[in-house]
XYZ file of C-alpha atoms in Angstrom:
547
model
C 154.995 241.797 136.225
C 152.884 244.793 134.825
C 149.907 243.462 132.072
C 150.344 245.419 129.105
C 147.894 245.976 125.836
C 150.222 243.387 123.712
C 149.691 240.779 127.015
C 145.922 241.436 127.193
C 146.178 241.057 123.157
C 147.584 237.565 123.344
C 144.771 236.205 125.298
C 142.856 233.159 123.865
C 139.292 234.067 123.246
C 136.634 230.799 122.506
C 133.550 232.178 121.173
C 130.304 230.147 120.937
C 126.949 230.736 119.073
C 125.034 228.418 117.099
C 124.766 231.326 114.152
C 127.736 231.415 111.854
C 126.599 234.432 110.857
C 126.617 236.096 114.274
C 130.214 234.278 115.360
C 131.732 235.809 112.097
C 130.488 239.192 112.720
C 131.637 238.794 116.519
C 135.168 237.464 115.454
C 135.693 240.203 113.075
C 134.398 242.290 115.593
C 137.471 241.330 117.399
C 140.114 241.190 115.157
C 139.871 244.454 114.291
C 140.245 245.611 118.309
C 143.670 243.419 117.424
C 142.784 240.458 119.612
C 145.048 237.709 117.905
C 143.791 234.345 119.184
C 140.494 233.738 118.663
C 138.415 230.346 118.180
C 134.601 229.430 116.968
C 132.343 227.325 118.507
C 128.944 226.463 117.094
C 127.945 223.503 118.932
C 127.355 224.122 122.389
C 127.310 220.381 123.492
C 131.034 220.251 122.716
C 132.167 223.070 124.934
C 134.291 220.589 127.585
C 136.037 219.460 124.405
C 137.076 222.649 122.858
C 137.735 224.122 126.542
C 140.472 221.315 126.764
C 141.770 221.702 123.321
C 142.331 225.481 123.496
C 142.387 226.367 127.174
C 140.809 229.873 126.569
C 141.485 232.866 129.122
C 137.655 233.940 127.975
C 134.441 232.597 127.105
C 132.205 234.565 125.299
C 128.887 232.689 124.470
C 125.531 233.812 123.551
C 122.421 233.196 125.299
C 119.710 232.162 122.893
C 120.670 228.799 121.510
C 118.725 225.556 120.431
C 120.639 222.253 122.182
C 122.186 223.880 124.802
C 121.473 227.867 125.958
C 124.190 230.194 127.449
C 122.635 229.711 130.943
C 123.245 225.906 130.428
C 126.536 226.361 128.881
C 128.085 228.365 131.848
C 126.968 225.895 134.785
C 128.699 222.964 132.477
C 131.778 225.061 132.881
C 131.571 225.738 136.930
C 131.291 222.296 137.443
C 133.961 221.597 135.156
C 136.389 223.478 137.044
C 137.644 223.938 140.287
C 136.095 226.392 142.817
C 138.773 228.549 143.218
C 139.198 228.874 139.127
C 139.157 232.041 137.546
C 137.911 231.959 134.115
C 135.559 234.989 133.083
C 132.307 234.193 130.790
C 130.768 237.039 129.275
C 127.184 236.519 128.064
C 125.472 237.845 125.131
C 121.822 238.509 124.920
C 119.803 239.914 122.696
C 116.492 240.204 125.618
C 116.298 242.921 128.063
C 115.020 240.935 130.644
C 116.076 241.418 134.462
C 115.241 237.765 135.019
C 117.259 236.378 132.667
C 120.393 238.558 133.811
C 119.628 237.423 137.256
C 119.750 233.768 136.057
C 123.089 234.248 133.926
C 124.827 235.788 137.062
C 123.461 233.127 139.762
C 124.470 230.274 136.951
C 128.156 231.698 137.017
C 128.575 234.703 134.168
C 130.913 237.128 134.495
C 129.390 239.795 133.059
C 126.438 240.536 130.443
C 126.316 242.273 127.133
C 122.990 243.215 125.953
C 122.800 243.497 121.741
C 123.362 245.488 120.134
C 126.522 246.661 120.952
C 129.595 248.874 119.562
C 133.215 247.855 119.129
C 134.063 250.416 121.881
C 132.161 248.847 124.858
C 133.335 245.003 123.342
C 136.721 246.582 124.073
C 136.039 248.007 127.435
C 134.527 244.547 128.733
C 136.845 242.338 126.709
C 140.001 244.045 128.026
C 138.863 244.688 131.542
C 137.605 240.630 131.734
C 141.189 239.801 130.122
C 143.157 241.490 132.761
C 141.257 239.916 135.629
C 142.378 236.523 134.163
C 145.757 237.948 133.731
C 146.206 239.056 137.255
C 144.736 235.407 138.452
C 146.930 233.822 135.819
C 149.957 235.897 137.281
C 148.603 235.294 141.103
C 148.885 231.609 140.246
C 152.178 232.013 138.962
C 153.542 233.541 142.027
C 151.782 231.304 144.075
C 153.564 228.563 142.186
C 156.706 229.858 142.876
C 156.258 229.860 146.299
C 154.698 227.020 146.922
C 157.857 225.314 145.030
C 159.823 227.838 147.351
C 157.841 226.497 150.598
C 158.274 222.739 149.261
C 162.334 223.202 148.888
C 162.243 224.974 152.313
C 160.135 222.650 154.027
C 162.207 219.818 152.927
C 165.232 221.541 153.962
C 163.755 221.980 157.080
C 162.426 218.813 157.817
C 165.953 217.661 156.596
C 167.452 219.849 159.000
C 165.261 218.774 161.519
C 165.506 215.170 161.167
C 170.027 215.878 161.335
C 168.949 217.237 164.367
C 167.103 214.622 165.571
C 169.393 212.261 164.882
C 172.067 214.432 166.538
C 170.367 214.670 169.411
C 169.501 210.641 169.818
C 173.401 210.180 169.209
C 173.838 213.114 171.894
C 171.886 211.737 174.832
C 173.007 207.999 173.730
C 176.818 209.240 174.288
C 175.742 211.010 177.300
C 173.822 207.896 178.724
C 176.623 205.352 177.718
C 179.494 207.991 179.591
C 176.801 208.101 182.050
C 176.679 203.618 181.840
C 180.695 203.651 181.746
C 180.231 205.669 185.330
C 178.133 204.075 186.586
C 179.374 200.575 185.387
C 182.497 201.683 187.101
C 180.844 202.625 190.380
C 178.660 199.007 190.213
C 182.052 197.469 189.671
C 183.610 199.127 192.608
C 181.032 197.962 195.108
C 180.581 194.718 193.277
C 184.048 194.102 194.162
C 183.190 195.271 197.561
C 181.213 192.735 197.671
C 183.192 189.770 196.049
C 186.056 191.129 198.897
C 183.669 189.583 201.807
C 182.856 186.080 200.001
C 186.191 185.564 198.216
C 187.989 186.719 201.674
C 186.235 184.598 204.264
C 185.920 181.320 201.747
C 190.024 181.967 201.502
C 190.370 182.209 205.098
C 188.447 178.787 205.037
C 190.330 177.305 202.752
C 193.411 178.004 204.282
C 192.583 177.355 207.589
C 190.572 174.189 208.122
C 190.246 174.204 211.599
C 188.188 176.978 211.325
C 185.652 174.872 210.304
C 185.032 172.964 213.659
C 184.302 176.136 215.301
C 180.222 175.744 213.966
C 179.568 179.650 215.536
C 182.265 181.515 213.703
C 181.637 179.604 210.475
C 177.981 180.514 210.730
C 178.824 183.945 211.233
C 181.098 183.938 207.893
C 178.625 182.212 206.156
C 175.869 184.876 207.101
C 178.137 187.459 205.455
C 178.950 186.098 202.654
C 174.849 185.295 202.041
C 174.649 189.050 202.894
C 177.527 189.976 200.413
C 176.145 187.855 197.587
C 172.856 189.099 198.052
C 173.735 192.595 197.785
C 176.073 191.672 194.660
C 172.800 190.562 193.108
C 171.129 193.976 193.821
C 174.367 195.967 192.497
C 173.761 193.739 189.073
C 170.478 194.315 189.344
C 170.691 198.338 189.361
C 173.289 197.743 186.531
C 170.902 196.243 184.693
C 168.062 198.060 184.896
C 169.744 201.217 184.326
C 167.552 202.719 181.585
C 163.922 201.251 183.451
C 162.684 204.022 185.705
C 161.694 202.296 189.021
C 158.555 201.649 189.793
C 157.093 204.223 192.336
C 154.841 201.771 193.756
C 157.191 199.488 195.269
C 156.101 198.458 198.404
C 158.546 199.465 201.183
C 159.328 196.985 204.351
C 159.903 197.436 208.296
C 163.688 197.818 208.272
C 166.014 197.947 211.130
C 168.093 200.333 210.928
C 170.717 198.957 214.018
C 170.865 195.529 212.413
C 171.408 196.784 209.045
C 174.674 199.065 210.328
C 175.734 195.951 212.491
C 175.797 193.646 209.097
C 178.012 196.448 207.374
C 180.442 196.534 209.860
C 182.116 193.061 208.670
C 180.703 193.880 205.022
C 183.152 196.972 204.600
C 185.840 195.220 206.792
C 187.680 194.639 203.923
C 188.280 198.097 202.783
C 188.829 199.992 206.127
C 190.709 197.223 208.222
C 192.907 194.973 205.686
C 193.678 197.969 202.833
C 193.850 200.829 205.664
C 196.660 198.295 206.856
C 198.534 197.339 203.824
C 198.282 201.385 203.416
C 200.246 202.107 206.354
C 196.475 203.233 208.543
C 194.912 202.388 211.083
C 191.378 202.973 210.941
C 188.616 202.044 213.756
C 184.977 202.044 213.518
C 182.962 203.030 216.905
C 179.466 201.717 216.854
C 176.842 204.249 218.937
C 173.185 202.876 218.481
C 170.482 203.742 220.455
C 167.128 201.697 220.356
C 164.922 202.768 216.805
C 161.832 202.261 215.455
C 161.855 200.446 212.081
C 161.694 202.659 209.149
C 160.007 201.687 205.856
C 162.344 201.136 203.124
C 164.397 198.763 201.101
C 167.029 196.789 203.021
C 169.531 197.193 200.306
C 169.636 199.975 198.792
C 169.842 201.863 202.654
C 172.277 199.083 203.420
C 174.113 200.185 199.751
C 173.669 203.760 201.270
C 175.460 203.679 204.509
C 178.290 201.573 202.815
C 178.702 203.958 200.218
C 179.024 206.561 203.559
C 181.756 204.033 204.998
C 183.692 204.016 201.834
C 183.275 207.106 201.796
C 185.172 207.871 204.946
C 187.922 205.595 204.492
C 189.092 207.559 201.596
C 188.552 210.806 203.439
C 191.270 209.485 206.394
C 194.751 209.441 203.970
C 196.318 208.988 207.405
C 193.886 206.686 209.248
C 191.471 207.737 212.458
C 187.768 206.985 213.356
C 184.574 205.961 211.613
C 181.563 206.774 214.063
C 178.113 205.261 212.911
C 175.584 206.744 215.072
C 171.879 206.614 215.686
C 169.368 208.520 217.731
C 165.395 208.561 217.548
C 163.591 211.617 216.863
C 160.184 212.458 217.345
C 158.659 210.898 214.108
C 162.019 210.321 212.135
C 165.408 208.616 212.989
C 168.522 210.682 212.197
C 171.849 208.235 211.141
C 175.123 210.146 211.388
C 178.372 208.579 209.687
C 181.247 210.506 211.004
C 185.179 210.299 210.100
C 188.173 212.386 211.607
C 189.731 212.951 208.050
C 190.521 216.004 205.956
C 186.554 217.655 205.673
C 185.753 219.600 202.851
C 186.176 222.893 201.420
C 182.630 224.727 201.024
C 182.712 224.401 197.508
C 183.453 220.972 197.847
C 180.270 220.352 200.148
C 177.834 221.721 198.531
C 178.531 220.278 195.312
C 179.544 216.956 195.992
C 176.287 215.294 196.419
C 176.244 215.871 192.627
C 176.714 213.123 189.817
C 179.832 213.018 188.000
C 181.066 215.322 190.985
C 184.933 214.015 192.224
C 187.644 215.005 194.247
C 189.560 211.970 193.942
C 190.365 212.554 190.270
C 190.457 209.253 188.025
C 190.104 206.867 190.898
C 186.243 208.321 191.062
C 183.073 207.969 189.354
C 181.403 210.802 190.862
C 178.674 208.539 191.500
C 178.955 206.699 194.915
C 177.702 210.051 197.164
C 175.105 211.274 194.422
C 173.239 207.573 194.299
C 173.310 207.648 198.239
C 171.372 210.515 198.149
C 168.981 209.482 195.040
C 168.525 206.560 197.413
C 167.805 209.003 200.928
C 165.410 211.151 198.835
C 163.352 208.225 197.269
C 163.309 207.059 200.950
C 161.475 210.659 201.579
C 164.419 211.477 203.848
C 167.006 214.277 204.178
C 170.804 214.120 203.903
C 172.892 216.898 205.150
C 176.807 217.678 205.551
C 178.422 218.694 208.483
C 182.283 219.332 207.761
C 185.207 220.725 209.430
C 188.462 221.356 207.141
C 191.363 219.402 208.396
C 188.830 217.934 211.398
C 186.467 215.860 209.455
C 182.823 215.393 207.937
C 179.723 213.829 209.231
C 176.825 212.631 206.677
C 173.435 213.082 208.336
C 170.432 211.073 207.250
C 167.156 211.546 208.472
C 164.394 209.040 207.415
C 160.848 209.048 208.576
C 159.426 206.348 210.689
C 155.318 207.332 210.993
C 154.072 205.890 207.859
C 151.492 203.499 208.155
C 150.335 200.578 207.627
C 154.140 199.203 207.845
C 154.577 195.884 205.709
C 156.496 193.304 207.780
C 159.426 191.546 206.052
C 158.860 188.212 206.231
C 161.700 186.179 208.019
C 161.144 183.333 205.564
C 158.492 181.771 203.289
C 157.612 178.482 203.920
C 157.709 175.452 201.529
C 154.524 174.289 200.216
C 152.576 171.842 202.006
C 152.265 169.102 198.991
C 154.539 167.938 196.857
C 155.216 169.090 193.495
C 156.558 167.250 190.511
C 158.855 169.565 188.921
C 160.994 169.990 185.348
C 163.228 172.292 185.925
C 164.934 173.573 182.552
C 168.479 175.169 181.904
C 171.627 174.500 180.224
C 173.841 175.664 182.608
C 174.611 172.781 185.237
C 175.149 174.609 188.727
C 171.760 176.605 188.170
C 169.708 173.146 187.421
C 171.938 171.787 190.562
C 171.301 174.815 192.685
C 167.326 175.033 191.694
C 166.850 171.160 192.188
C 168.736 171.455 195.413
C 166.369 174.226 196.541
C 163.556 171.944 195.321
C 164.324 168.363 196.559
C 164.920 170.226 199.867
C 161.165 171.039 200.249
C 160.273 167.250 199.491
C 159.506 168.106 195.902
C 160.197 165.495 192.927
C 162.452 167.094 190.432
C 163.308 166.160 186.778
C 166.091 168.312 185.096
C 166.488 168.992 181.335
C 169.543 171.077 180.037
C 167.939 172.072 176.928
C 164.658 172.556 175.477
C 164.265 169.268 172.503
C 164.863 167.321 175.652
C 162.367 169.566 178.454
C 159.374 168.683 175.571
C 160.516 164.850 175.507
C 160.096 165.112 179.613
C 156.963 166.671 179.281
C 155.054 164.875 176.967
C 156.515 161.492 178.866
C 155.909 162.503 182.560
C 152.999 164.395 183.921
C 154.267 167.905 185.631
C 152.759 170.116 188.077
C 155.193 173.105 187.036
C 157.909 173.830 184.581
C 160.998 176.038 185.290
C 162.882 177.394 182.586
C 165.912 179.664 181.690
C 165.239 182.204 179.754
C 168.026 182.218 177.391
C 169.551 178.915 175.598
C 170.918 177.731 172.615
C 168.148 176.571 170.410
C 164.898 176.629 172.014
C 164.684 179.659 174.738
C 162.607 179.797 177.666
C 159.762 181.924 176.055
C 159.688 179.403 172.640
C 159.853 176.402 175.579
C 156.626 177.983 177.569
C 154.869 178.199 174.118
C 155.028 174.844 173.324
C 153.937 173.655 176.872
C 151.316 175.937 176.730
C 150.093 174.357 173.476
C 150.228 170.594 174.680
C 148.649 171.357 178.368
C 147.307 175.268 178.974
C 146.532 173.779 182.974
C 150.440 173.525 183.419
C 152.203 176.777 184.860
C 155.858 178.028 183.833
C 158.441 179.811 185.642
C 160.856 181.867 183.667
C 164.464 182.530 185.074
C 166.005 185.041 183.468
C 169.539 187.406 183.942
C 168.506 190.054 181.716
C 166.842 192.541 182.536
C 162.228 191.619 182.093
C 159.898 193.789 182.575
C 156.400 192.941 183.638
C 155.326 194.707 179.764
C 157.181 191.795 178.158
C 155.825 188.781 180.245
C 153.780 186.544 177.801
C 150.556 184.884 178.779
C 152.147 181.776 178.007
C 154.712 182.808 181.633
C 152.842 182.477 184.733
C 155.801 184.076 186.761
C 159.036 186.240 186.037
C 162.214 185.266 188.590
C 165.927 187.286 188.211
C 168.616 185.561 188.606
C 170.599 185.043 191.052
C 167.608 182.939 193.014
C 167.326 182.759 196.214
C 165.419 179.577 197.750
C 162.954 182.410 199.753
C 162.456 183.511 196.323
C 161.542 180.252 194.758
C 158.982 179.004 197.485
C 156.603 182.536 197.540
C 156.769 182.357 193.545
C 155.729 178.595 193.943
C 153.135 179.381 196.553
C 151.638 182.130 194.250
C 151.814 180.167 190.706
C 149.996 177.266 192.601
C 147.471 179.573 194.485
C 146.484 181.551 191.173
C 146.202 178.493 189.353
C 143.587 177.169 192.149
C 142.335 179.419 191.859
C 141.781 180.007 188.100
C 140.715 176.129 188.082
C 137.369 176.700 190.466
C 136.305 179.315 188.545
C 135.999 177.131 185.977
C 134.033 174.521 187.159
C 130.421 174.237 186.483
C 127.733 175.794 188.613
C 125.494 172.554 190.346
């Protein structure tokens, strides 16, 4: 907006002398250059005041004055306002003194009029001081605008932003639950994989008692089912910890390779024997193992892995044939090969269907089964490649490494403890307490059971425990509330927490001296016992006092 002569004209003028005489002359001075709002000030000390009550656009003030001088006047008004304020002061002085110019300027003046002066240069300095406060004043005005602008934008934007936000949470949470509901369905397939060997061979049990008498083969089907409901437990397990990254530090074990394809064979029986016959197949699996070295790994997620490949193959021979599981030693590695005579693949097909979410087998797959195998091979720091004939078959082809050293040795089993514990064992569903004493009483310790946690505190403050294991979720008191109070009455005492859901070490209380999942297995219970016990030892001689 262009300043005009009737703009500068409406400016508000405060003028300030101590001489009546000299402010009439000056206003009059003014009114005739057709300034219209003018004010009078003869008392200096009130120049904050009348600055709030007229909110001029210029001071003028002269220099020579009793209470407070010009000089005076204008450093009041700098440190009135703000910095960045634009407010011209034009001083009058009667001296022609360099100094006191010097002063006026370094004190905060705009500009200096030495009297006398004519009307002409009061209206050159007037006007030209009046326009600089009119282009601030308009500056400020635009500046206004925009910042009000850059306010409304920024909280559009930060409104869009957070929409966005919000649709990308719901995004990858709809992703990750489709990607849950997969892999839920691919847990659920070889969780009933593994249901098929305990349910089957209890049946056949059941059904035929004289099976019982023969002690060897009754061994051997309770081995497998072990093995089954073991690996059931690890397929919950990977269910549940779904959204925790695994830990990269997990320490690996020698595994056998041989063995573990030997304890598949009668795992996958199920699916490639009794369906392939109801199916109308015949399908036959050749064994070909030559002598490894261990590799290190985890024993169940390779074991997962090559029945997975198994699987695999069954559904690749619509009209039955062979399932070769081979093994040969390398120089540093050992290379697994899990061949079928079925349909092979298409090259598309092969190179894409190590990928999640990647099917051929329409709504009866996940996609998931192949690409896990391989997350599983890689974290293993091994290779998995395809070798596929169409209308001949495929072979899968894992390589693992075998040189890494040291190599941890699985331990067979962990021993029970050499002394007898007395134990209150803590959980409101019966055939856990019953399994967990059982373990328990079977090492010689004494065992006191509580199904909830009024009545574990009653034991407790009755009986004198070594340990206390607890569930972690009951009605009422839970297992964390339960290890609190024990805590409280006896810090010395240790406390096991069982727990289904899914506990990371992050979330383990100081009150918990040890985390177990469930299901527990007895191996389980006695190297958490040996531990708790050691640590707290431990913990006790460092206490004692030094002789």
């Amino acid at each position: 907006m262009a300043i005009t002569e009737e703009s500068l004209r409406q400016g508000r003028i405060l003028l300030v002398d101590d001489e009546v005489r000299s402010l009439c002359l000056l206003e009059s001075v003014l009114d005739r250059l057709r300034f219209k709002h003018l004010r009078k000030l003869t008392d200096p000390t009130r120049i904050l005041e009348e600055f709030e009550a007229f909110q001029p656009d210029l001071i003028i003030t002269d220099i020579e004055m009793p209470e407070m001088d010009g000089i005076q006047l204008v450093e009041q008004i700098r440190n009135y306002l703000p910095r960045e304020a634009c407010l011209p002061i034009l001083v009058l002085t009667g001296a022609q003194d360099p100094q006191i110019k010097r002063r006026a300027l370094i004190a905060g003046a705009t500009d200096i009029l030495f009297k006398p002066f004519d009307s002409s240069e009061m209206q050159m300095r007037v006007r030209s001081l009046l326009q600089t406060r009119m282009q601030y004043l308009e500056i400020e005005a635009q500046n206004r605008v925009l910042e009000q602008k850059v306010t409304e934008r920024t909280v559009e934007l930060q409104k869009a932003l957070t929409e966005l936000q919000t649709n990308q949470r719901q995004m990858v949470q709809q992703e990750r639950f489709r990607a849950f509901g997969e892999m839920a369905g691919g847990v659920c397939h070889d969780f009933n994989n593994a249901l098929m060997a305990i349910i089957g061979y209890t049946e056949l049990l059941l059904q035929n008692a004289e099976l019982i008498d023969d002690r060897e083969l009754l061994r051997e089907y309770l081995k497998t089912m072990n093995i089954a409901g073991r690996d059931a437990s690890h397929v919950v397990s990977r269910l549940r910890d779904f959204y925790r990254p695994r830990e990269e530090n997990d320490v690996f074990t020698a595994v056998d390779v041989n063995d573990l394809i030997e304890e598949i064979v009668p795992l996958t029986k199920p699916k490639w024997h009794g369906q392939a016959l109801e199916s109308g197949r015949t399908i036959r699996v050749d064994l070909e193992l030559q002598k490894l070295p261990p590799v290190l790994g985890n024993s169940s997620e390779l074991r997962e892995t090559l029945m997975n490949l198994v699987f695999n193959a069954v559904d690749a021979m619509p009209k039955g044939g062979t399932i070769t599981l081979r093994t040969v030693p390398l120089e540093d590695a050992i290379r697994i090969e899990v061949a079928d005579t079925g349909t092979g693949m298409t090259e598309e097909v092969r190179q894409r269907c190590l990928e999640p979410f990647f099917s051929t087998k329409g709504d009866d797959g996940t996609g998931l089964g192949l690409a896990m195998s391989f997350g599983i091979v890689r974290r293993h720091e091994g290779t998995m490649d395809i070798e596929t004939v169409l209308g001949e078959g495929t072979t899968f082809v894992i390589t693992l490494p075998c040189n890494h050293a040291p190599i941890v040795e699985e331990e067979e089993a962990c021993h029970a403890l050499d002394r007898t514990l007395r134990v209150l064992v803590v959980d409101d569903e019966p055939n856990t307490r019953e399994v967990v004493s059982g373990y328990l009483r079977g090492d010689g310790h004494r065992v006191m059971t509580a199904s909830n946690g009024n009545d574990a505190v009653r034991h407790f403050m009755s009986e004198d425990f070594d340990i206390v294991i607890t569930d972690h979720g009951m009605p009422g008191m839970n297992g964390l509330q339960l290890a609190e109070i024990v805590h409280r009455i006896n810090p010395a005492k240790s406390v096991i927490l069982l727990t289904g859901f899914a506990f990371g070490p992050e979330q383990q209380p100081t009150t918990i001296d040890c985390v177990l999942k469930k299901p527990l297995i007895r191996e389980e219970l006695r190297a958490a016992l040996r531990n708790v016990m050691e640590d707290r030892h431990t913990s006790d001689l460092t206490l004692l006092p030094v002789a």
